């Protein structure tokens, strides 16, 4: 679909060759520092876990009717919903694990936001202010910091990207939180005072 342009000006012809494919690559960087700011560990791995909801939202963009499941279990059938907006994105952490990341609609065991036992203080999820380019590749980052402000160790073994999506129907806005990306990682034990930084880097056409 062409927006803001007279479509009649375009002469569409069959392609003689296969179109160049556009890929999406995601990496996950984990960094842990202690209460004094000393780096205890840092590593970067490839992320391979878009969820069914992620694919369904892409299909919805191109006009398909799909069913999306929010993190609270609500199922949204997009039939008749003619617009949606992604209003915010958040990284969440948990202490569970899943053998079927594609089918996850929420973290298995979300770690609550707070400073009590078994909790972590969630910072604000940030999206990089600019998109960086290298050749044909374009990249941006989503990141957050989680601090153990309790007196006990907190273990993290799963991560997720959750988007707040608002569907519009007859001028009525219906907001839902939807898990679109899910990863399990080797268990990280955060001692009191430790801070965990989670960074997703998405690269288009890597």
C-alpha positions as YAML, in Angstrom:
chain: A
units: angstrom
residues:
- id: 1
  name: UNK
  ca: [0.00, 0.00, 0.00]
- id: 2
  name: UNK
  ca: [1.30, 3.46, -0.90]
- id: 3
  name: UNK
  ca: [0.41, 6.34, 1.35]
- id: 4
  name: UNK
  ca: [0.55, 9.99, 0.37]
- id: 5
  name: UNK
  ca: [1.32, 9.20, -3.25]
- id: 6
  name: UNK
  ca: [-0.83, 8.84, -6.36]
- id: 7
  name: UNK
  ca: [-0.69, 5.11, -7.03]
- id: 8
  name: UNK
  ca: [-1.54, 5.68, -10.70]
- id: 9
  name: UNK
  ca: [1.96, 7.09, -11.19]
- id: 10
  name: UNK
  ca: [3.53, 3.67, -10.64]
- id: 11
  name: UNK
  ca: [3.92, 1.07, -13.36]
- id: 12
  name: UNK
  ca: [4.03, -2.31, -11.65]
- id: 13
  name: UNK
  ca: [5.88, -4.96, -13.69]
- id: 14
  name: UNK
  ca: [6.81, -8.57, -12.95]
- id: 15
  name: UNK
  ca: [10.28, -8.95, -11.49]
- id: 16
  name: UNK
  ca: [12.86, -10.84, -13.48]
- id: 17
  name: UNK
  ca: [14.78, -11.86, -10.37]
- id: 18
  name: UNK
  ca: [13.93, -12.75, -6.82]
- id: 19
  name: UNK
  ca: [13.54, -9.65, -4.61]
- id: 20
  name: UNK
  ca: [16.22, -9.07, -2.02]
- id: 21
  name: UNK
  ca: [15.09, -10.48, 1.30]
- id: 22
  name: UNK
  ca: [14.96, -8.39, 4.44]
- id: 23
  name: UNK
  ca: [16.02, -10.08, 7.63]
- id: 24
  name: UNK
  ca: [15.66, -9.36, 11.34]
- id: 25
  name: UNK
  ca: [18.34, -10.33, 13.83]
- id: 26
  name: UNK
  ca: [18.16, -9.90, 17.59]
- id: 27
  name: UNK
  ca: [20.95, -10.10, 20.14]
- id: 28
  name: UNK
  ca: [20.69, -10.09, 23.89]
- id: 29
  name: UNK
  ca: [23.34, -8.51, 26.12]
- id: 30
  name: UNK
  ca: [23.37, -9.27, 29.84]
- id: 31
  name: UNK
  ca: [25.49, -7.30, 32.31]
- id: 32
  name: UNK
  ca: [25.61, -7.66, 36.09]
- id: 33
  name: UNK
  ca: [27.35, -5.15, 38.37]
- id: 34
  name: UNK
  ca: [27.67, -5.22, 42.14]
- id: 35
  name: UNK
  ca: [26.62, -2.48, 44.54]
- id: 36
  name: UNK
  ca: [29.95, -0.71, 43.95]
- id: 37
  name: UNK
  ca: [29.55, -0.69, 40.18]
- id: 38
  name: UNK
  ca: [32.09, -3.44, 39.52]
- id: 39
  name: UNK
  ca: [31.21, -5.66, 36.55]
- id: 40
  name: UNK
  ca: [30.63, -9.22, 37.74]
- id: 41
  name: UNK
  ca: [29.64, -10.70, 34.38]
- id: 42
  name: UNK
  ca: [28.75, -9.65, 30.86]
- id: 43
  name: UNK
  ca: [27.85, -11.64, 27.77]
- id: 44
  name: UNK
  ca: [26.01, -11.30, 24.46]
- id: 45
  name: UNK
  ca: [24.05, -14.07, 22.75]
- id: 46
  name: UNK
  ca: [21.74, -14.33, 19.77]
- id: 47
  name: UNK
  ca: [18.04, -14.21, 20.55]
- id: 48
  name: UNK
  ca: [15.81, -16.52, 18.52]
- id: 49
  name: UNK
  ca: [12.46, -16.25, 20.24]
- id: 50
  name: UNK
  ca: [9.74, -14.11, 18.71]
- id: 51
  name: UNK
  ca: [6.41, -15.37, 20.03]
- id: 52
  name: UNK
  ca: [3.26, -16.32, 18.17]
- id: 53
  name: UNK
  ca: [1.85, -12.93, 19.18]
- id: 54
  name: UNK
  ca: [4.71, -11.17, 17.37]
- id: 55
  name: UNK
  ca: [4.00, -13.06, 14.14]
- id: 56
  name: UNK
  ca: [0.25, -12.55, 14.55]
- id: 57
  name: UNK
  ca: [0.66, -8.77, 14.85]
- id: 58
  name: UNK
  ca: [2.69, -8.75, 11.63]
- id: 59
  name: UNK
  ca: [-0.03, -10.77, 9.90]
- id: 60
  name: UNK
  ca: [-2.65, -8.36, 11.22]
- id: 61
  name: UNK
  ca: [-0.75, -5.45, 9.67]
- id: 62
  name: UNK
  ca: [-1.16, -7.03, 6.24]
- id: 63
  name: UNK
  ca: [-4.87, -7.61, 6.71]
- id: 64
  name: UNK
  ca: [-5.25, -11.06, 8.22]
- id: 65
  name: UNK
  ca: [-7.68, -11.81, 11.03]
- id: 66
  name: UNK
  ca: [-5.76, -13.33, 13.93]
- id: 67
  name: UNK
  ca: [-6.19, -14.11, 17.60]
- id: 68
  name: UNK
  ca: [-3.73, -12.54, 20.03]
- id: 69
  name: UNK
  ca: [-3.42, -13.51, 23.70]
- id: 70
  name: UNK
  ca: [-2.62, -10.85, 26.30]
- id: 71
  name: UNK
  ca: [-0.47, -11.61, 29.34]
- id: 72
  name: UNK
  ca: [-3.60, -11.82, 31.52]
- id: 73
  name: UNK
  ca: [-5.00, -14.57, 29.28]
- id: 74
  name: UNK
  ca: [-7.50, -12.38, 27.42]
- id: 75
  name: UNK
  ca: [-7.86, -13.45, 23.79]
- id: 76
  name: UNK
  ca: [-8.32, -10.67, 21.24]
- id: 77
  name: UNK
  ca: [-9.78, -11.61, 17.88]
- id: 78
  name: UNK
  ca: [-8.83, -8.87, 15.45]
- id: 79
  name: UNK
  ca: [-11.88, -9.30, 13.22]
- id: 80
  name: UNK
  ca: [-13.41, -5.84, 12.86]
- id: 81
  name: UNK
  ca: [-10.55, -4.06, 14.62]
- id: 82
  name: UNK
  ca: [-9.25, -1.70, 12.01]
- id: 83
  name: UNK
  ca: [-6.31, -0.03, 13.77]
- id: 84
  name: UNK
  ca: [-3.81, -0.67, 16.51]
- id: 85
  name: UNK
  ca: [-1.09, 1.36, 18.17]
- id: 86
  name: UNK
  ca: [1.95, 0.20, 20.12]
- id: 87
  name: UNK
  ca: [1.99, 2.68, 22.99]
- id: 88
  name: UNK
  ca: [4.92, 1.40, 25.03]
- id: 89
  name: UNK
  ca: [7.35, -1.47, 25.42]
- id: 90
  name: UNK
  ca: [8.73, -3.04, 28.60]
- id: 91
  name: UNK
  ca: [11.30, -5.68, 29.45]
- id: 92
  name: UNK
  ca: [10.21, -8.09, 32.18]
- id: 93
  name: UNK
  ca: [12.28, -10.71, 34.00]
- id: 94
  name: UNK
  ca: [11.32, -13.96, 35.67]
- id: 95
  name: UNK
  ca: [12.60, -17.03, 37.45]
- id: 96
  name: UNK
  ca: [10.98, -19.71, 35.31]
- id: 97
  name: UNK
  ca: [11.83, -21.43, 32.05]
- id: 98
  name: UNK
  ca: [9.95, -22.71, 29.01]
- id: 99
  name: UNK
  ca: [10.71, -25.34, 26.39]
- id: 100
  name: UNK
  ca: [8.28, -23.71, 23.95]
- id: 101
  name: UNK
  ca: [9.16, -19.99, 23.70]
- id: 102
  name: UNK
  ca: [7.08, -19.45, 20.54]
- id: 103
  name: UNK
  ca: [3.87, -20.33, 22.39]
- id: 104
  name: UNK
  ca: [4.52, -18.22, 25.49]
- id: 105
  name: UNK
  ca: [1.92, -15.55, 26.25]
- id: 106
  name: UNK
  ca: [3.54, -14.48, 29.52]
- id: 107
  name: UNK
  ca: [6.62, -15.22, 31.56]
- id: 108
  name: UNK
  ca: [6.41, -18.49, 33.47]
- id: 109
  name: UNK
  ca: [7.24, -16.89, 36.82]
- id: 110
  name: UNK
  ca: [7.44, -13.10, 36.61]
- id: 111
  name: UNK
  ca: [9.60, -11.46, 39.28]
- id: 112
  name: UNK
  ca: [7.55, -8.65, 40.86]
- id: 113
  name: UNK
  ca: [8.70, -5.04, 40.95]
- id: 114
  name: UNK
  ca: [9.71, -4.10, 44.49]
- id: 115
  name: UNK
  ca: [12.38, -4.25, 47.17]
- id: 116
  name: UNK
  ca: [11.18, -7.26, 49.13]
- id: 117
  name: UNK
  ca: [12.43, -10.83, 49.12]
- id: 118
  name: UNK
  ca: [12.10, -12.36, 45.64]
- id: 119
  name: UNK
  ca: [11.57, -8.95, 44.03]
- id: 120
  name: UNK
  ca: [13.63, -6.60, 41.87]
- id: 121
  name: UNK
  ca: [13.34, -2.85, 41.44]
- id: 122
  name: UNK
  ca: [12.43, -2.28, 37.79]
- id: 123
  name: UNK
  ca: [13.90, 0.74, 36.05]
- id: 124
  name: UNK
  ca: [12.21, 2.37, 33.07]
- id: 125
  name: UNK
  ca: [12.52, 0.50, 29.80]
- id: 126
  name: UNK
  ca: [14.27, 2.70, 27.24]
- id: 127
  name: UNK
  ca: [14.40, 2.60, 23.45]
- id: 128
  name: UNK
  ca: [17.49, 4.11, 21.81]
- id: 129
  name: UNK
  ca: [16.86, 7.67, 20.63]
- id: 130
  name: UNK
  ca: [18.30, 7.03, 17.19]
- id: 131
  name: UNK
  ca: [18.61, 4.20, 14.71]
- id: 132
  name: UNK
  ca: [22.20, 3.43, 13.76]
- id: 133
  name: UNK
  ca: [23.19, 2.35, 10.29]
- id: 134
  name: UNK
  ca: [26.04, 0.31, 8.89]
- id: 135
  name: UNK
  ca: [25.86, -0.48, 5.19]
- id: 136
  name: UNK
  ca: [22.33, -1.73, 4.56]
- id: 137
  name: UNK
  ca: [21.79, -2.67, 8.20]
- id: 138
  name: UNK
  ca: [19.80, -0.58, 10.66]
- id: 139
  name: UNK
  ca: [19.88, -1.20, 14.43]
- id: 140
  name: UNK
  ca: [18.15, 0.00, 17.58]
- id: 141
  name: UNK
  ca: [18.24, -1.03, 21.23]
- id: 142
  name: UNK
  ca: [15.71, -1.66, 23.99]
- id: 143
  name: UNK
  ca: [17.14, -1.87, 27.50]
- id: 144
  name: UNK
  ca: [16.32, -1.79, 31.20]
- id: 145
  name: UNK
  ca: [18.04, -2.13, 34.59]
- id: 146
  name: UNK
  ca: [16.81, -4.37, 37.42]
- id: 147
  name: UNK
  ca: [18.26, -3.86, 40.92]
- id: 148
  name: UNK
  ca: [18.15, -6.24, 43.87]
- id: 149
  name: UNK
  ca: [17.30, -3.92, 46.74]
- id: 150
  name: UNK
  ca: [16.38, -6.78, 49.07]
- id: 151
  name: UNK
  ca: [18.50, -8.67, 51.58]
- id: 152
  name: UNK
  ca: [18.24, -11.99, 49.74]
- id: 153
  name: UNK
  ca: [19.55, -13.40, 46.45]
- id: 154
  name: UNK
  ca: [17.16, -13.23, 43.48]
- id: 155
  name: UNK
  ca: [17.53, -15.63, 40.54]
- id: 156
  name: UNK
  ca: [16.71, -14.63, 36.94]
- id: 157
  name: UNK
  ca: [16.33, -17.22, 34.17]
- id: 158
  name: UNK
  ca: [13.79, -15.79, 31.69]
- id: 159
  name: UNK
  ca: [13.21, -12.48, 29.90]
- id: 160
  name: UNK
  ca: [10.41, -11.04, 27.84]
- id: 161
  name: UNK
  ca: [9.47, -8.02, 25.76]
- id: 162
  name: UNK
  ca: [5.93, -6.85, 26.47]
- id: 163
  name: UNK
  ca: [4.20, -4.22, 24.36]
- id: 164
  name: UNK
  ca: [1.15, -2.22, 25.35]
- id: 165
  name: UNK
  ca: [-1.10, -2.44, 22.31]
- id: 166
  name: UNK
  ca: [-4.26, -0.38, 21.87]
- id: 167
  name: UNK
  ca: [-6.79, -1.69, 19.39]
- id: 168
  name: UNK
  ca: [-9.33, 0.76, 18.01]
- id: 169
  name: UNK
  ca: [-12.93, -0.19, 17.26]
- id: 170
  name: UNK
  ca: [-15.62, 2.42, 16.61]
- id: 171
  name: UNK
  ca: [-13.50, 5.10, 18.33]
- id: 172
  name: UNK
  ca: [-13.12, 2.88, 21.40]
- id: 173
  name: UNK
  ca: [-9.58, 2.14, 22.54]
- id: 174
  name: UNK
  ca: [-8.95, -1.29, 24.03]
- id: 175
  name: UNK
  ca: [-5.47, -1.60, 25.64]
- id: 176
  name: UNK
  ca: [-3.74, -4.92, 26.22]
- id: 177
  name: UNK
  ca: [-0.25, -5.97, 27.34]
- id: 178
  name: UNK
  ca: [1.12, -8.56, 24.91]
- id: 179
  name: UNK
  ca: [4.29, -10.66, 25.12]
- id: 180
  name: UNK
  ca: [6.06, -10.48, 21.74]
- id: 181
  name: UNK
  ca: [9.54, -11.82, 22.52]
- id: 182
  name: UNK
  ca: [10.71, -14.42, 25.04]
- id: 183
  name: UNK
  ca: [14.11, -15.81, 26.03]
- id: 184
  name: UNK
  ca: [15.48, -18.18, 28.61]
- id: 185
  name: UNK
  ca: [19.04, -17.67, 29.85]
- id: 186
  name: UNK
  ca: [21.41, -19.52, 32.19]
- id: 187
  name: UNK
  ca: [20.31, -18.68, 35.71]
- id: 188
  name: UNK
  ca: [21.81, -15.47, 37.05]
- id: 189
  name: UNK
  ca: [21.90, -15.12, 40.84]
- id: 190
  name: UNK
  ca: [21.70, -11.47, 41.87]
- id: 191
  name: UNK
  ca: [23.14, -10.82, 45.31]
- id: 192
  name: UNK
  ca: [21.80, -7.94, 47.42]
- id: 193
  name: UNK
  ca: [22.85, -4.70, 45.74]
- id: 194
  name: UNK
  ca: [23.50, -6.25, 42.34]
- id: 195
  name: UNK
  ca: [22.06, -4.61, 39.22]
- id: 196
  name: UNK
  ca: [21.17, -6.46, 36.02]
- id: 197
  name: UNK
  ca: [21.12, -4.61, 32.69]
- id: 198
  name: UNK
  ca: [19.21, -6.33, 29.87]
- id: 199
  name: UNK
  ca: [19.71, -4.98, 26.34]
- id: 200
  name: UNK
  ca: [17.96, -6.23, 23.23]
- id: 201
  name: UNK
  ca: [19.56, -5.08, 19.97]
- id: 202
  name: UNK
  ca: [17.44, -5.50, 16.85]
- id: 203
  name: UNK
  ca: [19.11, -5.29, 13.45]
- id: 204
  name: UNK
  ca: [17.13, -5.08, 10.22]
- id: 205
  name: UNK
  ca: [18.80, -6.47, 7.10]
- id: 206
  name: UNK
  ca: [21.93, -7.65, 9.00]
...
